[in-house]
PDB file of C-alpha atoms in Angstrom:
ATOM      1  CA  UNK A   1      -5.527 -13.282  15.519  1.00 79.00           C
ATOM      2  CA  UNK A   2      -5.559 -12.923  11.774  1.00 86.00           C
ATOM      3  CA  UNK A   3      -3.490  -9.883  10.855  1.00 90.00           C
ATOM      4  CA  UNK A   4      -1.392  -9.658   7.629  1.00 92.00           C
ATOM      5  CA  UNK A   5       0.926  -6.779   6.890  1.00 94.00           C
ATOM      6  CA  UNK A   6       2.471  -6.213   3.450  1.00 94.00           C
ATOM      7  CA  UNK A   7       3.877  -3.698   1.074  1.00 94.00           C
ATOM      8  CA  UNK A   8       3.523  -3.551  -2.584  1.00 94.00           C
ATOM      9  CA  UNK A   9       2.355  -1.564  -5.575  1.00 94.00           C
ATOM     10  CA  UNK A  10      -1.241  -1.049  -6.644  1.00 93.00           C
ATOM     11  CA  UNK A  11      -1.842  -3.122  -9.905  1.00 92.00           C
ATOM     12  CA  UNK A  12      -4.691  -0.861 -11.004  1.00 91.00           C
ATOM     13  CA  UNK A  13      -6.508   2.211  -9.984  1.00 92.00           C
ATOM     14  CA  UNK A  14      -8.892   1.695  -7.093  1.00 92.00           C
ATOM     15  CA  UNK A  15     -12.730   1.326  -7.661  1.00 93.00           C
ATOM     16  CA  UNK A  16     -15.149   2.797  -5.131  1.00 93.00           C
ATOM     17  CA  UNK A  17     -18.794   1.535  -5.052  1.00 92.00           C
ATOM     18  CA  UNK A  18     -21.510   1.991  -2.508  1.00 93.00           C
ATOM     19  CA  UNK A  19     -23.882  -0.711  -1.144  1.00 92.00           C
ATOM     20  CA  UNK A  20     -27.706  -0.157  -1.100  1.00 93.00           C
ATOM     21  CA  UNK A  21     -27.382   1.006   2.523  1.00 93.00           C
ATOM     22  CA  UNK A  22     -24.837   3.652   1.370  1.00 91.00           C
ATOM     23  CA  UNK A  23     -21.617   2.244   2.804  1.00 92.00           C
ATOM     24  CA  UNK A  24     -18.512   2.854   0.541  1.00 92.00           C
ATOM     25  CA  UNK A  25     -16.350   0.035  -0.460  1.00 93.00           C
ATOM     26  CA  UNK A  26     -12.941   0.836  -2.081  1.00 93.00           C
ATOM     27  CA  UNK A  27     -11.347  -2.107  -3.855  1.00 94.00           C
ATOM     28  CA  UNK A  28      -7.839  -2.427  -5.260  1.00 94.00           C
ATOM     29  CA  UNK A  29      -5.063  -4.943  -6.023  1.00 94.00           C
ATOM     30  CA  UNK A  30      -1.512  -5.043  -4.637  1.00 94.00           C
ATOM     31  CA  UNK A  31       1.356  -6.665  -6.345  1.00 94.00           C
ATOM     32  CA  UNK A  32       3.695  -8.061  -3.668  1.00 94.00           C
ATOM     33  CA  UNK A  33       7.022  -9.168  -4.806  1.00 93.00           C
ATOM     34  CA  UNK A  34       9.075 -11.950  -3.175  1.00 92.00           C
ATOM     35  CA  UNK A  35      12.383 -13.939  -3.804  1.00 91.00           C
ATOM     36  CA  UNK A  36      15.204 -12.628  -6.080  1.00 89.00           C
ATOM     37  CA  UNK A  37      17.089 -13.689  -9.144  1.00 88.00           C
ATOM     38  CA  UNK A  38      15.552 -16.757 -10.945  1.00 91.00           C
ATOM     39  CA  UNK A  39      13.299 -17.243  -7.826  1.00 92.00           C
ATOM     40  CA  UNK A  40      11.531 -13.952  -8.049  1.00 93.00           C
ATOM     41  CA  UNK A  41       7.672 -13.918  -8.105  1.00 93.00           C
ATOM     42  CA  UNK A  42       4.645 -11.789  -7.399  1.00 92.00           C
ATOM     43  CA  UNK A  43       1.671 -12.400  -5.171  1.00 91.00           C
ATOM     44  CA  UNK A  44      -1.491 -10.597  -6.120  1.00 92.00           C
ATOM     45  CA  UNK A  45      -3.661  -9.579  -3.212  1.00 94.00           C
ATOM     46  CA  UNK A  46      -7.148  -8.100  -3.638  1.00 94.00           C
ATOM     47  CA  UNK A  47      -7.796  -5.542  -0.929  1.00 94.00           C
ATOM     48  CA  UNK A  48     -11.007  -3.759   0.326  1.00 93.00           C
ATOM     49  CA  UNK A  49     -11.646  -0.740   2.528  1.00 92.00           C
ATOM     50  CA  UNK A  50     -14.999  -0.233   3.963  1.00 91.00           C
ATOM     51  CA  UNK A  51     -17.000   2.683   5.424  1.00 89.00           C
ATOM     52  CA  UNK A  52     -15.400   6.038   6.132  1.00 86.00           C
ATOM     53  CA  UNK A  53     -11.999   4.682   5.205  1.00 84.00           C
ATOM     54  CA  UNK A  54     -13.173   4.214   1.580  1.00 86.00           C
ATOM     55  CA  UNK A  55     -14.542   7.722   1.322  1.00 83.00           C
ATOM     56  CA  UNK A  56     -12.925  11.109   1.160  1.00 77.00           C
ATOM     57  CA  UNK A  57      -9.673  11.918  -0.580  1.00 83.00           C
ATOM     58  CA  UNK A  58      -7.864   8.773  -0.117  1.00 83.00           C
ATOM     59  CA  UNK A  59      -9.221   6.993  -3.358  1.00 83.00           C
ATOM     60  CA  UNK A  60      -7.726   9.696  -5.507  1.00 85.00           C
ATOM     61  CA  UNK A  61      -4.238   8.631  -4.348  1.00 88.00           C
ATOM     62  CA  UNK A  62      -4.934   5.027  -4.932  1.00 90.00           C
ATOM     63  CA  UNK A  63      -3.723   4.770  -8.532  1.00 91.00           C
ATOM     64  CA  UNK A  64      -1.797   2.176 -10.500  1.00 92.00           C
ATOM     65  CA  UNK A  65       1.904   2.000  -9.355  1.00 91.00           C
ATOM     66  CA  UNK A  66       1.546   3.719  -6.005  1.00 92.00           C
ATOM     67  CA  UNK A  67       3.395   2.003  -3.326  1.00 94.00           C
ATOM     68  CA  UNK A  68       1.338   1.189  -0.167  1.00 93.00           C
ATOM     69  CA  UNK A  69       1.603  -0.586   3.154  1.00 95.00           C
ATOM     70  CA  UNK A  70      -1.619  -2.476   4.054  1.00 94.00           C
ATOM     71  CA  UNK A  71      -2.544  -4.323   7.237  1.00 94.00           C
ATOM     72  CA  UNK A  72      -5.781  -6.383   7.740  1.00 94.00           C
ATOM     73  CA  UNK A  73      -7.492  -9.622   7.882  1.00 95.00           C
ATOM     74  CA  UNK A  74      -6.276 -12.179   5.227  1.00 92.00           C
ATOM     75  CA  UNK A  75      -8.670 -14.656   3.592  1.00 92.00           C
ATOM     76  CA  UNK A  76      -7.982 -17.320   0.948  1.00 92.00           C
ATOM     77  CA  UNK A  77     -10.874 -18.172  -1.117  1.00 91.00           C
ATOM     78  CA  UNK A  78     -11.289 -20.908  -3.696  1.00 92.00           C
ATOM     79  CA  UNK A  79     -13.735 -20.726  -6.589  1.00 90.00           C
ATOM     80  CA  UNK A  80     -14.444 -22.175  -9.930  1.00 92.00           C
ATOM     81  CA  UNK A  81     -14.051 -19.797 -12.934  1.00 91.00           C
ATOM     82  CA  UNK A  82     -16.304 -19.686 -15.977  1.00 92.00           C
ATOM     83  CA  UNK A  83     -14.153 -22.328 -17.708  1.00 93.00           C
ATOM     84  CA  UNK A  84     -14.586 -24.818 -14.886  1.00 92.00           C
ATOM     85  CA  UNK A  85     -11.021 -24.368 -13.665  1.00 94.00           C
ATOM     86  CA  UNK A  86     -10.493 -24.166  -9.774  1.00 93.00           C
ATOM     87  CA  UNK A  87      -8.825 -20.899  -8.688  1.00 91.00           C
ATOM     88  CA  UNK A  88      -7.581 -19.378  -5.518  1.00 90.00           C
ATOM     89  CA  UNK A  89      -7.866 -15.810  -4.578  1.00 89.00           C
ATOM     90  CA  UNK A  90      -6.016 -14.024  -1.789  1.00 91.00           C
ATOM     91  CA  UNK A  91      -8.053 -11.207  -0.355  1.00 93.00           C
ATOM     92  CA  UNK A  92      -7.458  -8.616   2.541  1.00 94.00           C
ATOM     93  CA  UNK A  93     -10.012  -6.648   4.380  1.00 94.00           C
ATOM     94  CA  UNK A  94      -7.742  -3.703   5.091  1.00 93.00           C
ATOM     95  CA  UNK A  95      -7.805  -2.128   8.523  1.00 91.00           C
ATOM     96  CA  UNK A  96      -5.045   0.424   7.800  1.00 90.00           C
ATOM     97  CA  UNK A  97      -3.375   1.700   4.747  1.00 90.00           C
ATOM     98  CA  UNK A  98      -0.300   3.937   4.388  1.00 91.00           C
ATOM     99  CA  UNK A  99       0.777   5.557   1.184  1.00 90.00           C
ATOM    100  CA  UNK A 100       4.653   5.085   1.385  1.00 89.00           C
ATOM    101  CA  UNK A 101       5.776   5.968  -2.070  1.00 68.00           C
ATOM    102  CA  UNK A 102       5.033   7.604  -5.415  1.00 55.00           C
ATOM    103  CA  UNK A 103       4.042   5.741  -8.484  1.00 53.00           C
ATOM    104  CA  UNK A 104       6.650   3.535 -10.251  1.00 49.00           C
ATOM    105  CA  UNK A 105       9.326   5.260 -12.438  1.00 48.00           C
ATOM    106  CA  UNK A 106       7.563   4.543 -15.721  1.00 44.00           C
ATOM    107  CA  UNK A 107       4.177   5.993 -14.669  1.00 45.00           C
ATOM    108  CA  UNK A 108       5.034   9.704 -14.906  1.00 42.00           C
ATOM    109  CA  UNK A 109       5.188  10.557 -11.179  1.00 41.00           C
ATOM    110  CA  UNK A 110       7.907  12.470  -9.541  1.00 39.00           C
ATOM    111  CA  UNK A 111       7.767  10.419  -6.201  1.00 40.00           C
ATOM    112  CA  UNK A 112       5.827  10.310  -3.009  1.00 41.00           C
ATOM    113  CA  UNK A 113       5.831  14.018  -1.962  1.00 44.00           C
ATOM    114  CA  UNK A 114       2.714  15.196  -0.339  1.00 44.00           C
ATOM    115  CA  UNK A 115       0.795  11.819  -0.014  1.00 46.00           C
ATOM    116  CA  UNK A 116      -1.471  11.731   3.074  1.00 47.00           C
ATOM    117  CA  UNK A 117      -1.106   8.585   5.228  1.00 44.00           C
ATOM    118  CA  UNK A 118      -4.087   6.706   6.360  1.00 46.00           C
ATOM    119  CA  UNK A 119      -3.036   4.212   9.080  1.00 47.00           C
ATOM    120  CA  UNK A 120      -4.894   3.002  12.265  1.00 45.00           C
ATOM    121  CA  UNK A 121      -8.011   2.854  10.360  1.00 43.00           C
ATOM    122  CA  UNK A 122      -7.463   5.406   7.756  1.00 42.00           C
ATOM    123  CA  UNK A 123     -10.027   7.821   9.050  1.00 39.00           C
ATOM    124  CA  UNK A 124      -7.721  10.987   9.250  1.00 38.00           C
ATOM    125  CA  UNK A 125      -4.427  12.090   7.748  1.00 39.00           C
ATOM    126  CA  UNK A 126      -1.509  11.608  10.160  1.00 40.00           C
ATOM    127  CA  UNK A 127       0.772  14.055   8.297  1.00 42.00           C
ATOM    128  CA  UNK A 128       2.090  15.224   4.909  1.00 44.00           C
ATOM    129  CA  UNK A 129       5.589  15.031   3.571  1.00 48.00           C
ATOM    130  CA  UNK A 130       7.286  18.305   3.239  1.00 46.00           C
ATOM    131  CA  UNK A 131       6.774  20.069  -0.180  1.00 50.00           C
ATOM    132  CA  UNK A 132       9.525  20.294  -2.651  1.00 51.00           C
ATOM    133  CA  UNK A 133      11.833  23.367  -1.654  1.00 56.00           C
ATOM    134  CA  UNK A 134      10.638  23.090   2.035  1.00 57.00           C
ATOM    135  CA  UNK A 135      13.699  21.257   3.164  1.00 58.00           C
ATOM    136  CA  UNK A 136      13.886  21.461   6.931  1.00 57.00           C
ATOM    137  CA  UNK A 137      17.667  20.745   6.805  1.00 54.00           C
ATOM    138  CA  UNK A 138      18.514  23.365   4.207  1.00 57.00           C
ATOM    139  CA  UNK A 139      19.844  25.814   6.777  1.00 57.00           C
ATOM    140  CA  UNK A 140      21.682  23.090   8.794  1.00 56.00           C
ATOM    141  CA  UNK A 141      25.299  23.960   9.455  1.00 55.00           C
ATOM    142  CA  UNK A 142      28.089  22.374   7.502  1.00 55.00           C
ATOM    143  CA  UNK A 143      30.339  20.458  10.054  1.00 51.00           C
ATOM    144  CA  UNK A 144      33.019  19.925   7.379  1.00 54.00           C
ATOM    145  CA  UNK A 145      35.057  16.843   7.929  1.00 53.00           C
ATOM    146  CA  UNK A 146      34.192  15.575  11.395  1.00 50.00           C
ATOM    147  CA  UNK A 147      36.660  12.984  12.700  1.00 52.00           C
ATOM    148  CA  UNK A 148      35.250   9.463  12.910  1.00 52.00           C
ATOM    149  CA  UNK A 149      36.210   7.375  15.978  1.00 52.00           C
ATOM    150  CA  UNK A 150      36.735   3.818  14.744  1.00 55.00           C
ATOM    151  CA  UNK A 151      37.685   2.627  18.282  1.00 53.00           C
ATOM    152  CA  UNK A 152      34.092   2.466  19.498  1.00 52.00           C
ATOM    153  CA  UNK A 153      33.833  -0.936  21.350  1.00 54.00           C
ATOM    154  CA  UNK A 154      30.334  -1.768  19.792  1.00 48.00           C
TER     155      UNK A 154
END
């Protein structure tokens, strides 16, 4: 079974195109960070959504800097570029895609409020985050200072 799940940020806006038979293909690249300090690096993974998952409103949310979680079949492809150099490309045929955050700080977005999520095939929204000012805990009672029991045996 070849299933790869990862999170990262979109490196560029998605591109949607159609085959001659009319099937939609939505392509995008995800930057996946790894390591820390001097050992920090980034893997670039090219992703594709096919069919109904690539149509509808989802592509309008797939813009540069958006944080996503992707799950799908991973493929590593080797090819020779125009200069004759051997290259390797990591590609994922996405089965599910979840929008888990807003665009990065520098891209002008206020965060991930209201993104639909498209997991389990991405055919229909599973839910939306509450709109600003619609805090479900705004009317929660204030319990003041609740004593903390530090003697819990676990």
